[in-house]
Amino acid sequence: MCKAIVFITDGTEEVECLTTVDICRRAGIDTTLVAVKDERKIVSSHKVTVEADLTLDEADLSDADILFVPGGMPGVTNLLSCDKLIEQIGKSYEEGKYISAVCAGPALLGKAGILKGKRATCFPGWEDKLFCGEYTGEGVTVDGRIITGRGLGFSIELALELVRILKGEEAYLDLRGRIQHPDTI
């Protein structure tokens, strides 16, 4: 079974985060919501309280197929200050895992050094934090094992792309139909 880790902390953009959790779980991907702080309960960027499955210290990331970083403020600032998370992103990429982020979240991929020579997108104004080969400005950009999204408006498209990558075209098309994606009606 495919496994995904989705990170969350105080100030995370809740829709970017929970859309990915929801879409992945609907697709049958074992998805764990991991709080990057000492407790599981977080308060999102729009003051929604969410309880994660585990904290970063409790989580075993070794068998994950993909790591996902949502955006949001001050969530990304909080995530950028977590050296353990930055190191884990770099290590996981070196181990052959997929890494994905949306909005300002790709800044963590830039800080981890995994975007060098890669194409990536992010929320406008964060391009200088990517340290990538090419900023695309696209809604969703896939470059090998790195999948980035521009912002909240592309969260469903990004999550569906993760399903296509992890579960295949058939699962991707099936799920698009089941959620009544506008392109399917």
PDB file of C-alpha atoms in Angstrom:
ATOM      1  CA  MET A   1       0.000   0.000   0.000  1.00  0.00           C
ATOM      2  CA  CYS A   2       1.190   3.527  -0.782  1.00  0.00           C
ATOM      3  CA  LYS A   3       1.967   5.752   2.191  1.00  0.00           C
ATOM      4  CA  ALA A   4       1.864   9.529   2.408  1.00  0.00           C
ATOM      5  CA  ILE A   5       2.953  11.880   5.164  1.00  0.00           C
ATOM      6  CA  VAL A   6       1.302  15.314   5.280  1.00  0.00           C
ATOM      7  CA  PHE A   7       2.855  17.886   7.610  1.00  0.00           C
ATOM      8  CA  ILE A   8       0.883  20.454   9.597  1.00  0.00           C
ATOM      9  CA  THR A   9       1.775  23.049  12.212  1.00  0.00           C
ATOM     10  CA  ASP A  10       0.302  26.163  13.750  1.00  0.00           C
ATOM     11  CA  GLY A  11      -0.503  28.561  10.923  1.00  0.00           C
ATOM     12  CA  THR A  12      -0.753  25.941   8.160  1.00  0.00           C
ATOM     13  CA  GLU A  13      -3.262  26.692   5.392  1.00  0.00           C
ATOM     14  CA  GLU A  14      -5.888  24.132   6.375  1.00  0.00           C
ATOM     15  CA  VAL A  15      -7.541  23.674   2.987  1.00  0.00           C
ATOM     16  CA  GLU A  16      -4.244  22.972   1.200  1.00  0.00           C
ATOM     17  CA  CYS A  17      -3.374  20.477   3.910  1.00  0.00           C
ATOM     18  CA  LEU A  18      -6.685  18.713   4.429  1.00  0.00           C
ATOM     19  CA  THR A  19      -7.590  18.581   0.726  1.00  0.00           C
ATOM     20  CA  THR A  20      -4.470  16.507   0.165  1.00  0.00           C
ATOM     21  CA  VAL A  21      -5.251  14.270   3.149  1.00  0.00           C
ATOM     22  CA  ASP A  22      -8.834  13.787   1.942  1.00  0.00           C
ATOM     23  CA  ILE A  23      -8.000  13.064  -1.702  1.00  0.00           C
ATOM     24  CA  CYS A  24      -5.196  10.661  -0.796  1.00  0.00           C
ATOM     25  CA  ARG A  25      -7.371   8.761   1.691  1.00  0.00           C
ATOM     26  CA  ARG A  26     -10.231   8.525  -0.835  1.00  0.00           C
ATOM     27  CA  ALA A  27      -7.735   6.947  -3.234  1.00  0.00           C
ATOM     28  CA  GLY A  28      -6.750   4.332  -0.661  1.00  0.00           C
ATOM     29  CA  ILE A  29      -3.376   5.875   0.121  1.00  0.00           C
ATOM     30  CA  ASP A  30      -2.399   5.343   3.768  1.00  0.00           C
ATOM     31  CA  THR A  31      -2.076   9.001   4.775  1.00  0.00           C
ATOM     32  CA  THR A  32      -0.751  10.240   8.107  1.00  0.00           C
ATOM     33  CA  LEU A  33      -1.148  13.825   9.277  1.00  0.00           C
ATOM     34  CA  VAL A  34       1.994  14.762  11.222  1.00  0.00           C
ATOM     35  CA  ALA A  35       2.181  17.793  13.517  1.00  0.00           C
ATOM     36  CA  VAL A  36       5.523  19.574  13.418  1.00  0.00           C
ATOM     37  CA  LYS A  37       5.446  20.637  17.056  1.00  0.00           C
ATOM     38  CA  ASP A  38       5.373  18.997  20.483  1.00  0.00           C
ATOM     39  CA  GLU A  39       1.643  18.297  20.502  1.00  0.00           C
ATOM     40  CA  ARG A  40      -0.854  16.945  17.969  1.00  0.00           C
ATOM     41  CA  LYS A  41      -3.356  19.789  18.198  1.00  0.00           C
ATOM     42  CA  ILE A  42      -2.688  22.757  15.923  1.00  0.00           C
ATOM     43  CA  VAL A  43      -4.489  25.978  15.072  1.00  0.00           C
ATOM     44  CA  SER A  44      -4.479  26.657  11.334  1.00  0.00           C
ATOM     45  CA  SER A  45      -3.906  29.941   9.542  1.00  0.00           C
ATOM     46  CA  HIS A  46      -7.653  30.638   9.654  1.00  0.00           C
ATOM     47  CA  LYS A  47      -8.081  29.595  13.297  1.00  0.00           C
ATOM     48  CA  VAL A  48      -9.403  26.068  12.640  1.00  0.00           C
ATOM     49  CA  THR A  49      -8.281  23.579  15.272  1.00  0.00           C
ATOM     50  CA  VAL A  50      -7.028  20.299  13.798  1.00  0.00           C
ATOM     51  CA  GLU A  51      -5.671  17.258  15.571  1.00  0.00           C
ATOM     52  CA  ALA A  52      -2.900  15.421  13.754  1.00  0.00           C
ATOM     53  CA  ASP A  53      -2.393  11.654  13.883  1.00  0.00           C
ATOM     54  CA  LEU A  54       1.160  11.946  15.239  1.00  0.00           C
ATOM     55  CA  THR A  55       3.845  14.487  16.075  1.00  0.00           C
ATOM     56  CA  LEU A  56       7.064  14.604  14.071  1.00  0.00           C
ATOM     57  CA  ASP A  57       8.914  12.998  16.987  1.00  0.00           C
ATOM     58  CA  GLU A  58       6.396  10.113  17.051  1.00  0.00           C
ATOM     59  CA  ALA A  59       6.291   9.523  13.301  1.00  0.00           C
ATOM     60  CA  ASP A  60       8.283   6.944  11.368  1.00  0.00           C
ATOM     61  CA  LEU A  61       8.857   8.487   7.941  1.00  0.00           C
ATOM     62  CA  SER A  62      11.051   5.675   6.646  1.00  0.00           C
ATOM     63  CA  ASP A  63       8.314   3.768   4.812  1.00  0.00           C
ATOM     64  CA  ALA A  64       6.520   6.782   3.321  1.00  0.00           C
ATOM     65  CA  ASP A  65       6.324   6.989  -0.462  1.00  0.00           C
ATOM     66  CA  ILE A  66       5.705  10.735  -0.447  1.00  0.00           C
ATOM     67  CA  LEU A  67       6.091  13.706   1.882  1.00  0.00           C
ATOM     68  CA  PHE A  68       3.753  16.685   1.418  1.00  0.00           C
ATOM     69  CA  VAL A  69       4.219  20.241   2.733  1.00  0.00           C
ATOM     70  CA  PRO A  70       1.265  22.663   2.614  1.00  0.00           C
ATOM     71  CA  GLY A  71       1.594  26.432   2.702  1.00  0.00           C
ATOM     72  CA  GLY A  72       0.002  29.091   4.866  1.00  0.00           C
ATOM     73  CA  MET A  73       1.243  31.778   7.184  1.00  0.00           C
ATOM     74  CA  PRO A  74       2.772  31.692   9.645  1.00  0.00           C
ATOM     75  CA  GLY A  75       2.807  27.925   9.068  1.00  0.00           C
ATOM     76  CA  VAL A  76       5.576  27.925   6.478  1.00  0.00           C
ATOM     77  CA  THR A  77       7.690  30.199   8.657  1.00  0.00           C
ATOM     78  CA  ASN A  78       7.199  27.733  11.517  1.00  0.00           C
ATOM     79  CA  LEU A  79       8.090  24.767   9.281  1.00  0.00           C
ATOM     80  CA  LEU A  80      11.172  26.540   7.905  1.00  0.00           C
ATOM     81  CA  SER A  81      12.493  26.843  11.456  1.00  0.00           C
ATOM     82  CA  CYS A  82      12.354  23.056  11.985  1.00  0.00           C
ATOM     83  CA  ASP A  83      15.803  21.749  11.038  1.00  0.00           C
ATOM     84  CA  LYS A  84      14.701  18.157  11.650  1.00  0.00           C
ATOM     85  CA  LEU A  85      11.979  18.502   8.994  1.00  0.00           C
ATOM     86  CA  ILE A  86      14.298  20.172   6.467  1.00  0.00           C
ATOM     87  CA  GLU A  87      16.865  17.391   6.959  1.00  0.00           C
ATOM     88  CA  GLN A  88      14.157  14.722   6.597  1.00  0.00           C
ATOM     89  CA  ILE A  89      12.950  16.229   3.320  1.00  0.00           C
ATOM     90  CA  GLY A  90      16.479  16.113   1.903  1.00  0.00           C
ATOM     91  CA  LYS A  91      17.104  12.589   3.216  1.00  0.00           C
ATOM     92  CA  SER A  92      13.787  11.274   1.905  1.00  0.00           C
ATOM     93  CA  TYR A  93      14.469  12.719  -1.541  1.00  0.00           C
ATOM     94  CA  GLU A  94      17.929  11.124  -1.574  1.00  0.00           C
ATOM     95  CA  GLU A  95      16.268   7.798  -0.673  1.00  0.00           C
ATOM     96  CA  GLY A  96      14.084   8.015  -3.793  1.00  0.00           C
ATOM     97  CA  LYS A  97      10.840   9.231  -2.255  1.00  0.00           C
ATOM     98  CA  TYR A  98       8.459  11.727  -3.839  1.00  0.00           C
ATOM     99  CA  ILE A  99       8.349  15.202  -2.315  1.00  0.00           C
ATOM    100  CA  SER A 100       5.458  17.614  -2.827  1.00  0.00           C
ATOM    101  CA  ALA A 101       4.574  21.092  -1.608  1.00  0.00           C
ATOM    102  CA  VAL A 102       2.114  23.862  -2.391  1.00  0.00           C
ATOM    103  CA  CYS A 103       1.876  27.649  -2.039  1.00  0.00           C
ATOM    104  CA  ALA A 104       4.822  28.867   0.084  1.00  0.00           C
ATOM    105  CA  GLY A 105       5.592  25.258   1.101  1.00  0.00           C
ATOM    106  CA  PRO A 106       8.073  24.707  -1.753  1.00  0.00           C
ATOM    107  CA  ALA A 107      10.409  27.064   0.143  1.00  0.00           C
ATOM    108  CA  LEU A 108      11.171  24.079   2.403  1.00  0.00           C
ATOM    109  CA  LEU A 109      12.219  22.063  -0.645  1.00  0.00           C
ATOM    110  CA  GLY A 110      14.457  24.949  -1.676  1.00  0.00           C
ATOM    111  CA  LYS A 111      15.986  25.141   1.801  1.00  0.00           C
ATOM    112  CA  ALA A 112      16.558  21.369   1.725  1.00  0.00           C
ATOM    113  CA  GLY A 113      18.499  21.866  -1.531  1.00  0.00           C
ATOM    114  CA  ILE A 114      16.440  19.454  -3.625  1.00  0.00           C
ATOM    115  CA  LEU A 115      15.177  21.940  -6.231  1.00  0.00           C
ATOM    116  CA  LYS A 116      18.570  22.708  -7.782  1.00  0.00           C
ATOM    117  CA  GLY A 117      18.228  22.272 -11.538  1.00  0.00           C
ATOM    118  CA  LYS A 118      14.516  21.407 -11.186  1.00  0.00           C
ATOM    119  CA  ARG A 119      11.341  23.038 -12.460  1.00  0.00           C
ATOM    120  CA  ALA A 120       8.989  24.172  -9.689  1.00  0.00           C
ATOM    121  CA  THR A 121       6.116  26.504  -8.903  1.00  0.00           C
ATOM    122  CA  CYS A 122       4.900  28.262  -5.762  1.00  0.00           C
ATOM    123  CA  PHE A 123       2.815  31.163  -4.557  1.00  0.00           C
ATOM    124  CA  PRO A 124       3.884  34.330  -6.405  1.00  0.00           C
ATOM    125  CA  GLY A 125       6.467  36.236  -4.384  1.00  0.00           C
ATOM    126  CA  TRP A 126       8.160  33.117  -2.999  1.00  0.00           C
ATOM    127  CA  GLU A 127      10.180  32.313  -6.132  1.00  0.00           C
ATOM    128  CA  ASP A 128      13.436  33.545  -4.595  1.00  0.00           C
ATOM    129  CA  LYS A 129      13.128  30.892  -1.849  1.00  0.00           C
ATOM    130  CA  LEU A 130      13.047  27.978  -4.294  1.00  0.00           C
ATOM    131  CA  PHE A 131      16.667  28.028  -5.486  1.00  0.00           C
ATOM    132  CA  CYS A 132      15.426  25.998  -8.442  1.00  0.00           C
ATOM    133  CA  GLY A 133      16.451  25.663 -12.047  1.00  0.00           C
ATOM    134  CA  GLU A 134      13.234  27.181 -13.419  1.00  0.00           C
ATOM    135  CA  TYR A 135      10.232  28.812 -11.772  1.00  0.00           C
ATOM    136  CA  THR A 136       7.242  27.838 -13.962  1.00  0.00           C
ATOM    137  CA  GLY A 137       4.349  29.797 -12.480  1.00  0.00           C
ATOM    138  CA  GLU A 138       2.123  26.844 -13.419  1.00  0.00           C
ATOM    139  CA  GLY A 139      -0.739  25.642 -11.255  1.00  0.00           C
ATOM    140  CA  VAL A 140       0.984  22.278 -10.778  1.00  0.00           C
ATOM    141  CA  THR A 141       4.513  21.386 -11.861  1.00  0.00           C
ATOM    142  CA  VAL A 142       5.938  17.865 -11.883  1.00  0.00           C
ATOM    143  CA  ASP A 143       9.679  17.381 -12.320  1.00  0.00           C
ATOM    144  CA  GLY A 144      10.688  13.808 -11.632  1.00  0.00           C
ATOM    145  CA  ARG A 145       9.928  13.039  -7.987  1.00  0.00           C
ATOM    146  CA  ILE A 146       9.108  16.654  -7.098  1.00  0.00           C
ATOM    147  CA  ILE A 147       5.534  17.892  -7.370  1.00  0.00           C
ATOM    148  CA  THR A 148       4.777  21.529  -6.567  1.00  0.00           C
ATOM    149  CA  GLY A 149       1.612  23.626  -6.619  1.00  0.00           C
ATOM    150  CA  ARG A 150       1.018  27.345  -6.913  1.00  0.00           C
ATOM    151  CA  GLY A 151      -1.614  27.788  -4.202  1.00  0.00           C
ATOM    152  CA  LEU A 152      -4.941  26.900  -2.637  1.00  0.00           C
ATOM    153  CA  GLY A 153      -6.852  27.161  -5.919  1.00  0.00           C
ATOM    154  CA  PHE A 154      -4.812  24.269  -7.312  1.00  0.00           C
ATOM    155  CA  SER A 155      -5.028  22.001  -4.250  1.00  0.00           C
ATOM    156  CA  ILE A 156      -7.437  19.472  -5.774  1.00  0.00           C
ATOM    157  CA  GLU A 157      -5.418  19.309  -9.005  1.00  0.00           C
ATOM    158  CA  LEU A 158      -2.209  18.809  -7.037  1.00  0.00           C
ATOM    159  CA  ALA A 159      -3.716  16.103  -4.817  1.00  0.00           C
ATOM    160  CA  LEU A 160      -5.145  14.310  -7.848  1.00  0.00           C
ATOM    161  CA  GLU A 161      -1.707  14.410  -9.478  1.00  0.00           C
ATOM    162  CA  LEU A 162      -0.295  12.707  -6.374  1.00  0.00           C
ATOM    163  CA  VAL A 163      -2.933   9.988  -6.816  1.00  0.00           C
ATOM    164  CA  ARG A 164      -1.953   9.562 -10.480  1.00  0.00           C
ATOM    165  CA  ILE A 165       1.721   9.248  -9.521  1.00  0.00           C
ATOM    166  CA  LEU A 166       1.214   6.875  -6.591  1.00  0.00           C
ATOM    167  CA  LYS A 167      -1.787   4.794  -7.753  1.00  0.00           C
ATOM    168  CA  GLY A 168      -1.833   5.122 -11.543  1.00  0.00           C
ATOM    169  CA  GLU A 169      -4.013   6.573 -14.271  1.00  0.00           C
ATOM    170  CA  GLU A 170      -7.031   4.339 -13.604  1.00  0.00           C
ATOM    171  CA  ALA A 171      -7.247   5.333  -9.917  1.00  0.00           C
ATOM    172  CA  TYR A 172      -6.750   8.980 -10.888  1.00  0.00           C
ATOM    173  CA  LEU A 173      -9.583   8.923 -13.438  1.00  0.00           C
ATOM    174  CA  ASP A 174     -11.883   6.982 -11.112  1.00  0.00           C
ATOM    175  CA  LEU A 175     -11.389   9.423  -8.258  1.00  0.00           C
ATOM    176  CA  ARG A 176     -11.898  12.451 -10.519  1.00  0.00           C
ATOM    177  CA  GLY A 177     -15.290  11.024 -11.437  1.00  0.00           C
ATOM    178  CA  ARG A 178     -16.235  10.142  -7.869  1.00  0.00           C
ATOM    179  CA  ILE A 179     -15.543  13.678  -6.593  1.00  0.00           C
ATOM    180  CA  GLN A 180     -17.414  15.247  -9.514  1.00  0.00           C
ATOM    181  CA  HIS A 181     -14.387  17.066 -10.862  1.00  0.00           C
ATOM    182  CA  PRO A 182     -15.690  19.716 -13.310  1.00  0.00           C
ATOM    183  CA  ASP A 183     -13.854  18.067 -16.229  1.00  0.00           C
ATOM    184  CA  THR A 184     -15.856  14.850 -15.703  1.00  0.00           C
ATOM    185  CA  ILE A 185     -19.384  16.253 -15.892  1.00  0.00           C
TER     186      ILE A 185
END
